[in-house]
CSV table of C-alpha atoms in Angstrom, one decimal:
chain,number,residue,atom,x,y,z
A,1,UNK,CA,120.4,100.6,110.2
A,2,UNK,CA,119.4,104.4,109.3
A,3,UNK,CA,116.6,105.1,107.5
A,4,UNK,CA,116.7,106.2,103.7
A,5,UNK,CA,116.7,109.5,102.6
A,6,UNK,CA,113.5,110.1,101.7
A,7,UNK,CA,112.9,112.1,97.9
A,8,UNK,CA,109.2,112.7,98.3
A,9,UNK,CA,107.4,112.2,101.3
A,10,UNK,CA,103.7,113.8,101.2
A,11,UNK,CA,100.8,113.3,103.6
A,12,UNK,CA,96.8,113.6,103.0
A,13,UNK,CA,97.6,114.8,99.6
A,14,UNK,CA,94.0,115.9,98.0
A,15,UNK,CA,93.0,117.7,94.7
A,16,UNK,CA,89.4,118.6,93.4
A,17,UNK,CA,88.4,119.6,89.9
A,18,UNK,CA,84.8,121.8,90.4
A,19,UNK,CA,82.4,118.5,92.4
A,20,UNK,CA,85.1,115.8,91.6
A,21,UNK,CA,87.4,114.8,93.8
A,22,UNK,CA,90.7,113.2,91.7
A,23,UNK,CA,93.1,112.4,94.3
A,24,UNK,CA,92.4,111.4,98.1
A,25,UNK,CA,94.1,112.1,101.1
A,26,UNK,CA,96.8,110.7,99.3
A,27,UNK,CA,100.3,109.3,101.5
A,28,UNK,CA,103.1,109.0,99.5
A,29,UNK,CA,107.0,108.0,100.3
A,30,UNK,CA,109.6,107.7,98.0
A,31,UNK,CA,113.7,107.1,98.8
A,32,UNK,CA,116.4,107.8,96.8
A,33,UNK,CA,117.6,106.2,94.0
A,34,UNK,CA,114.1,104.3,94.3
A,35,UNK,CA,112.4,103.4,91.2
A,36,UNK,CA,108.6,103.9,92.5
A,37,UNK,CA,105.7,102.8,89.5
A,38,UNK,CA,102.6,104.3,90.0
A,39,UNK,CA,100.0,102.4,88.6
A,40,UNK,CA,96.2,102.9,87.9
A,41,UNK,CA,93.2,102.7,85.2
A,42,UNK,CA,92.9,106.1,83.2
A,43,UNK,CA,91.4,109.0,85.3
A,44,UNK,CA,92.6,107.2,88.7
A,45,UNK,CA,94.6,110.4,89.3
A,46,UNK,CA,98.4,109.3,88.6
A,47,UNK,CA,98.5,112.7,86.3
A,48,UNK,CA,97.1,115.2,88.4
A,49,UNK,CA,99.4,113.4,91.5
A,50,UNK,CA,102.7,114.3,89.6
A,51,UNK,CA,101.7,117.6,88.4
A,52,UNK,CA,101.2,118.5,92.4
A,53,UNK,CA,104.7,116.8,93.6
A,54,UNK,CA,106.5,119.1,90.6
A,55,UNK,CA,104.5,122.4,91.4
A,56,UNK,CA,102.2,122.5,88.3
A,57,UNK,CA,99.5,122.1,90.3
A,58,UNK,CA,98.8,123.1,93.9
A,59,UNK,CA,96.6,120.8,96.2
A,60,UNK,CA,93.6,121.7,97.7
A,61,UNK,CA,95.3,120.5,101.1
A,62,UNK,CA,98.1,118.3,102.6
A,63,UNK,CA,101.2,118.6,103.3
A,64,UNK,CA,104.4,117.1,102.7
A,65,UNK,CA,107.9,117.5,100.8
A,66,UNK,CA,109.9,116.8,97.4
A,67,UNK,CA,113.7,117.0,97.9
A,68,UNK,CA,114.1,118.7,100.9
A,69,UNK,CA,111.2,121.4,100.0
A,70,UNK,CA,107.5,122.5,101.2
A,71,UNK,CA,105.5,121.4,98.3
A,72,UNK,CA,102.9,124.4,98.6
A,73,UNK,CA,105.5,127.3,99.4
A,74,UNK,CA,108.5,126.5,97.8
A,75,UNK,CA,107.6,124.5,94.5
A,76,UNK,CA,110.0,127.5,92.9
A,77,UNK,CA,112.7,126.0,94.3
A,78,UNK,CA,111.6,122.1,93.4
A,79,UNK,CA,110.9,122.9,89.9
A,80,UNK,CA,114.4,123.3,88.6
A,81,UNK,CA,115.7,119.5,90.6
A,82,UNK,CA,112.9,117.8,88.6
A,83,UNK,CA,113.0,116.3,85.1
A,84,UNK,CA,109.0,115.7,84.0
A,85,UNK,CA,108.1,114.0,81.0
A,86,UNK,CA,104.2,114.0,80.0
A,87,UNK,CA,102.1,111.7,78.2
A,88,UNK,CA,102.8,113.2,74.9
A,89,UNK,CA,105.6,114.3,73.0
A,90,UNK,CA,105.9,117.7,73.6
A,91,UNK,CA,109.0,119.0,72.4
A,92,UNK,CA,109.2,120.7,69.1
A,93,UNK,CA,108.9,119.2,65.9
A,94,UNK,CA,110.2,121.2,63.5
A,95,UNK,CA,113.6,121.7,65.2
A,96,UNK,CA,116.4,119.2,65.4
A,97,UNK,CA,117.3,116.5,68.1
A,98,UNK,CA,120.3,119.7,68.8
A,99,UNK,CA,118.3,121.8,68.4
A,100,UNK,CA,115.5,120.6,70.9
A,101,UNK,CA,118.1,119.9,73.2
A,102,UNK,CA,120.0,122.8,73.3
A,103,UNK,CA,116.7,125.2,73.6
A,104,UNK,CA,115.9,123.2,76.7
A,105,UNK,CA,119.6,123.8,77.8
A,106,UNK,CA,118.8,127.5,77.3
A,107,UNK,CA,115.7,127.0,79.4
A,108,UNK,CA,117.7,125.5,82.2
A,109,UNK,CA,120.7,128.0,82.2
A,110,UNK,CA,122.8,124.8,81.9
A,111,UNK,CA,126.5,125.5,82.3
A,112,UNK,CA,128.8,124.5,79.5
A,113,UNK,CA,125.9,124.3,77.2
A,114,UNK,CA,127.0,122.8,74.3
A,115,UNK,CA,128.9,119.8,76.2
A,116,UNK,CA,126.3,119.0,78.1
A,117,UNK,CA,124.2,118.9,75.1
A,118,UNK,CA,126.7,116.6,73.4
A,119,UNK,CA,127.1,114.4,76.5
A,120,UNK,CA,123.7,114.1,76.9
A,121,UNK,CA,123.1,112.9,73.3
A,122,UNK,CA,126.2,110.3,73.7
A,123,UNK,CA,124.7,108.8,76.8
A,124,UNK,CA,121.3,108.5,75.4
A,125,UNK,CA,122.2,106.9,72.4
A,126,UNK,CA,120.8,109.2,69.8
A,127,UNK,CA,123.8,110.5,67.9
A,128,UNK,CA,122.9,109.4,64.4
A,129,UNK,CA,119.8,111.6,65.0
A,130,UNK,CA,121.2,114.4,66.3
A,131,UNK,CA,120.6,116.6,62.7
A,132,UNK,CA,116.9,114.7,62.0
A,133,UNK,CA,114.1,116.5,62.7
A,134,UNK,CA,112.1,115.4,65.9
A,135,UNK,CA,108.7,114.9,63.8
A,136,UNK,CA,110.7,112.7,62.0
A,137,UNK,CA,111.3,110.0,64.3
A,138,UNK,CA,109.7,107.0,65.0
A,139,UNK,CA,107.8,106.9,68.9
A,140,UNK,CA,110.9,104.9,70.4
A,141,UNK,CA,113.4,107.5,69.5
A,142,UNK,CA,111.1,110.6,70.2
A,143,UNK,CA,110.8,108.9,73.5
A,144,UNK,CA,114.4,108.8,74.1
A,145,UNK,CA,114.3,112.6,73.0
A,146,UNK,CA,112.0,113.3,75.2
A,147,UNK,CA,114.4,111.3,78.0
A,148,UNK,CA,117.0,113.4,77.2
A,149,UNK,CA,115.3,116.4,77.7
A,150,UNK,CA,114.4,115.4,81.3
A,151,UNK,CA,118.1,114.7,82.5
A,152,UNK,CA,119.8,117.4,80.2
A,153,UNK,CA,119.6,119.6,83.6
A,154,UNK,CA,121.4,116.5,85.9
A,155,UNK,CA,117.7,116.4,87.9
A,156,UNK,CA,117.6,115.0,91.5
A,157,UNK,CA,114.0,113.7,90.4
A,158,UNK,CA,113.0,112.2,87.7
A,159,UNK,CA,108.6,112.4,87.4
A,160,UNK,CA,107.8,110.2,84.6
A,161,UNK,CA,104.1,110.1,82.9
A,162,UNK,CA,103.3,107.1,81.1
A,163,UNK,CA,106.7,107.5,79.2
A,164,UNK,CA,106.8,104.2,77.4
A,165,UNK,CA,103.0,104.3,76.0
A,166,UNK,CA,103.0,103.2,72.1
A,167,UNK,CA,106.2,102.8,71.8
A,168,UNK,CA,107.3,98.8,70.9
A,169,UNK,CA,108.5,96.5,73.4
A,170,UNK,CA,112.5,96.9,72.2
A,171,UNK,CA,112.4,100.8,73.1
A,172,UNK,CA,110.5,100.1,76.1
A,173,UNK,CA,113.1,97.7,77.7
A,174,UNK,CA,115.7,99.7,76.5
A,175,UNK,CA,114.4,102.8,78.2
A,176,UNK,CA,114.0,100.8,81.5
A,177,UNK,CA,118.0,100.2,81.3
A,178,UNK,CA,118.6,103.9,81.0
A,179,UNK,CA,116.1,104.5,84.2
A,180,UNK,CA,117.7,101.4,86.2
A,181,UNK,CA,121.3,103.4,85.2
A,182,UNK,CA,120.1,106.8,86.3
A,183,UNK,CA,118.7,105.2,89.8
A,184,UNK,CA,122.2,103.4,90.1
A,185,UNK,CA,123.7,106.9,90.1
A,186,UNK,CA,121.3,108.0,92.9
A,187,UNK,CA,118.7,109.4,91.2
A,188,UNK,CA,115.2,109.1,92.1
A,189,UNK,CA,111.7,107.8,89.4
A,190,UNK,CA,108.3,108.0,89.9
A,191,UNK,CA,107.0,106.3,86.9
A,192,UNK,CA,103.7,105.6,86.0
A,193,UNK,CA,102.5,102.4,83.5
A,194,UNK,CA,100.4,100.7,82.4
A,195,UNK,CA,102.2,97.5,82.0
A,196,UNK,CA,102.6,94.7,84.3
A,197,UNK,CA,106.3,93.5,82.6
A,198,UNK,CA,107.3,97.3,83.7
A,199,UNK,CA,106.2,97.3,86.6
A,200,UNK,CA,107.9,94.6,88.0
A,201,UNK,CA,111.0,96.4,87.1
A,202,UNK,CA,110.1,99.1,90.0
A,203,UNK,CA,111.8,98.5,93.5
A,204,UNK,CA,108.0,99.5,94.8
A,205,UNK,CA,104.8,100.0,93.5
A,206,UNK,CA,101.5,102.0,94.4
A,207,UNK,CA,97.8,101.4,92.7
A,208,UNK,CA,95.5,104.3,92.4
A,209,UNK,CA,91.9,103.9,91.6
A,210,UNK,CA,89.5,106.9,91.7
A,211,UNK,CA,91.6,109.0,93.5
A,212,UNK,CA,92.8,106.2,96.4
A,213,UNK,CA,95.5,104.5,96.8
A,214,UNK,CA,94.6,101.0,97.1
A,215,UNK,CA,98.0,99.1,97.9
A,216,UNK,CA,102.0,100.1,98.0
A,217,UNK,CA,105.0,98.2,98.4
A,218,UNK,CA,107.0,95.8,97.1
A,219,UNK,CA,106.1,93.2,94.2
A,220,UNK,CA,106.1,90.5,96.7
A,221,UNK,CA,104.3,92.1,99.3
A,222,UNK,CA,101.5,92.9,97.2
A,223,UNK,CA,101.5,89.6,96.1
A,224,UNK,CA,101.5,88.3,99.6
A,225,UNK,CA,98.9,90.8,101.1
A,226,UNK,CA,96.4,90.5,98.2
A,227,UNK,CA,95.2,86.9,99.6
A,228,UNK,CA,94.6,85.2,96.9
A,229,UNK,CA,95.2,81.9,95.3
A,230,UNK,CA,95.5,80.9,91.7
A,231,UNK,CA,95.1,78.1,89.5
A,232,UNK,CA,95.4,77.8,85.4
A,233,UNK,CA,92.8,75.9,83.6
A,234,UNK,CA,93.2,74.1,80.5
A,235,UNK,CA,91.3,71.6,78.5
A,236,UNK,CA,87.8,71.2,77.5
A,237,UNK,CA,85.6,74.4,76.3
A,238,UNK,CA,87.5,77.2,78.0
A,239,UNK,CA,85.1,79.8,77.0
A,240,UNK,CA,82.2,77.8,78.5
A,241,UNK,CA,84.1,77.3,81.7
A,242,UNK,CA,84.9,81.2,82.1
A,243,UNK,CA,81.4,82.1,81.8
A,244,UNK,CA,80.0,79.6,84.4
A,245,UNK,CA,82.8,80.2,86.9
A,246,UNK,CA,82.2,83.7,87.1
A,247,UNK,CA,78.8,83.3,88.1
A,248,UNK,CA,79.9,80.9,91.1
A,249,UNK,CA,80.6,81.9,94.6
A,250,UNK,CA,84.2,82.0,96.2
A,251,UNK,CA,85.5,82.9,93.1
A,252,UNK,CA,87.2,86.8,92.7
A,253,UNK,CA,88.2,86.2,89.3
A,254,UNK,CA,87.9,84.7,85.6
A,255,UNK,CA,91.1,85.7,83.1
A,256,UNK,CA,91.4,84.5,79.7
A,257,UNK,CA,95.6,83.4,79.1
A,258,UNK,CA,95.8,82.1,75.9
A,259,UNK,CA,94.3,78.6,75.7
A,260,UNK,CA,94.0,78.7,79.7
A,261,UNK,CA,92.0,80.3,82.4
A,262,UNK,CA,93.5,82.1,85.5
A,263,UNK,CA,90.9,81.9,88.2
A,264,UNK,CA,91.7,83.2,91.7
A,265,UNK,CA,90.2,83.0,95.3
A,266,UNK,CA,90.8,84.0,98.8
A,267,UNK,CA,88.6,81.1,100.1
A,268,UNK,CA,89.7,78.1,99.7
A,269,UNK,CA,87.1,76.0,101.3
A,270,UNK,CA,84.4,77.3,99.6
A,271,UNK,CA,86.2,77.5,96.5
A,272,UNK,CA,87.3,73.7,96.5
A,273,UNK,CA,83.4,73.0,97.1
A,274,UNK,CA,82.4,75.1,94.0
A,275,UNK,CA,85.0,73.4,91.4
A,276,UNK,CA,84.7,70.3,92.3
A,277,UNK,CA,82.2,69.4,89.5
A,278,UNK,CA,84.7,71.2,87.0
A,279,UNK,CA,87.8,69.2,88.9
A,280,UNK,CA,87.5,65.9,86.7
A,281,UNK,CA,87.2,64.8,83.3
A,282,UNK,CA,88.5,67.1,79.9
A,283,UNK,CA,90.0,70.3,82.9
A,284,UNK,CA,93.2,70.4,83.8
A,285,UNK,CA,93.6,72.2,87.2
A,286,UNK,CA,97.4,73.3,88.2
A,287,UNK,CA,98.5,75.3,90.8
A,288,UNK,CA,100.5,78.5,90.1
A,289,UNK,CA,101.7,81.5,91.8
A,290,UNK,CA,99.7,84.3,92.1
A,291,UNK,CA,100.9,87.0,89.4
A,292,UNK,CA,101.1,90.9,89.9
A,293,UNK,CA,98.5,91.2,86.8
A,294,UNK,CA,96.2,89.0,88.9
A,295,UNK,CA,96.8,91.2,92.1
A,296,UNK,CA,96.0,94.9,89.9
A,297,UNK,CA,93.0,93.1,88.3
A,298,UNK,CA,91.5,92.1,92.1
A,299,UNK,CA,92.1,95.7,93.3
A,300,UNK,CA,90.2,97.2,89.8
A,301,UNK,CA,87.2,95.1,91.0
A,302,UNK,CA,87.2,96.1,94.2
A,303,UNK,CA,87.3,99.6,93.6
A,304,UNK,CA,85.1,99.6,90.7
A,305,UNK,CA,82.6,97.6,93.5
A,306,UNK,CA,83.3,100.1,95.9
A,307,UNK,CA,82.0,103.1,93.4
């Protein structure tokens, strides 16, 4: 079997801001038509990571390539493959959904402008807006705007910033079609999130946490490699519970579900000693699978331990 084409691949990737150090020795590989989610707290240095893969920013070292080129010498010639959406809307408001779109046409030296422009409002569903100011619309629709922008130019890459923060969960899932579409037609998504349902929609996944990345691959494997089993607690005072647990040993974590507990170990033994006084009476223990929310909240606590 010959190995994918790879999009990005990037080695020892590192970035400093004055004494702070914001992204590691990072190693990152991405194929085509791969939808990769890049998750992390805020600061973990997702942001500044994307910015150097589309030439806004240059490292401080590393090495590596995004679509064929040299990251440091010929980000020129990346820049015009890419479609970058940022955290925040930032296309204009006072001009129409056109209008927006057929600036950023200009921008791109698109070819059959205003076709394009038209196609490109067609196949992301915002033709009844096309006239409406974009301060008008609501954050679901400014986020497709926004969408549109990126592909208006037929990108190679698509570099995606938190693109579905405070919008509701209808856009959201309706916005992960359009991506799943786009990666069916070959093109590549780096995507970072916040949210767990979205990120299970990724093919892989990477966590950053102060500038490391902590784990990558797929949503099983990460499962798999974290280590750790699971079990939902019900009954009884719940609240109490979660407050003793945490203090015992064997025990990585304490989540509140609902009207249940998640509690995870990676030693069994000594966690089977340290319930067993919780195991009878008003508790219900059960046995459940090991969740990706569980796996991203065990790597925050380790790297928060670890700094």
């Amino acid at each position: 079997m010959n190995d994918p084409e790879l999009v990005i691949d990037v080695q020892g990737l590192t970035k400093s801001f004055g004494a702070k150090t914001v992204v590691k020795n990072l190693d990152i590989q991405v194929a085509k038509g791969e939808i990769f989610g890049f998750l992390g707290p805020n600061g973990s240095g997702k942001t500044t990571f994307i910015r150097m893969l589309c030439g806004l920013l240059k490292p401080d070292s590393g090495s590596g390539v995004c679509l064929g080129y040299d990251i440091l010498r010929e980000s020129a010639r990346i820049k015009p493959l890419v479609g970058y959406m940022s955290q925040r809307f930032s296309l204009y408001e006072d001009l129409t959904v056109r209008e927006n779109l057929d600036f950023m046409a200009r921008i791109y030296k698109v070819k059959n402008r205003r076709k394009s422009v038209g196609d490109c409002i067609e196949r992301t569903g915002i033709k009844e807006f096309s006239n409406h100011l974009a301060g008008s619309l609501s954050g679901g629709w400014k986020q497709r705007l926004a969408l549109a922008a990126c592909i208006l130019h037929e990108p190679k890459l698509l570099l995606l910033d938190e693109p579905t923060a405070g919008v509701d969960p209808s856009a959201r899932r309706d916005f992960w079609d359009q991506i799943h579409d786009l990666a069916s037609e070959g093109i590549t998504a780096l995507i970072s999130t916040h949210y767990m349902d979205e990120a299970e929609r990724c093919k892989r996944l990477g966590y950053i946490a102060y500038g490391d990345l902590l784990a990558s691959g797929k949503v099983e494997d990460l499962i798999r490699n974290s280590g750790l089993a699971t079990w939902s607690v019900a009954g009884g005072d719940i609240n109490g519970l979660s407050k003793t647990l945490k203090l015992l040993p064997g025990i990585e974590q304490v989540v509140a579900f609902g009207n249940t507990l998640h509690i995870s170990t990676r030693d069994l033994d000594r966690f089977q000693k340290t319930i067993h006084p919780y195991r009878k009476g008003e508790y219900r223990w059960t046995r459940i699978e090991t969740s990706l929310e569980e796996v991203f909240i065990d790597l925050m606590q380790q790297s928060k331990r670890n700094h």
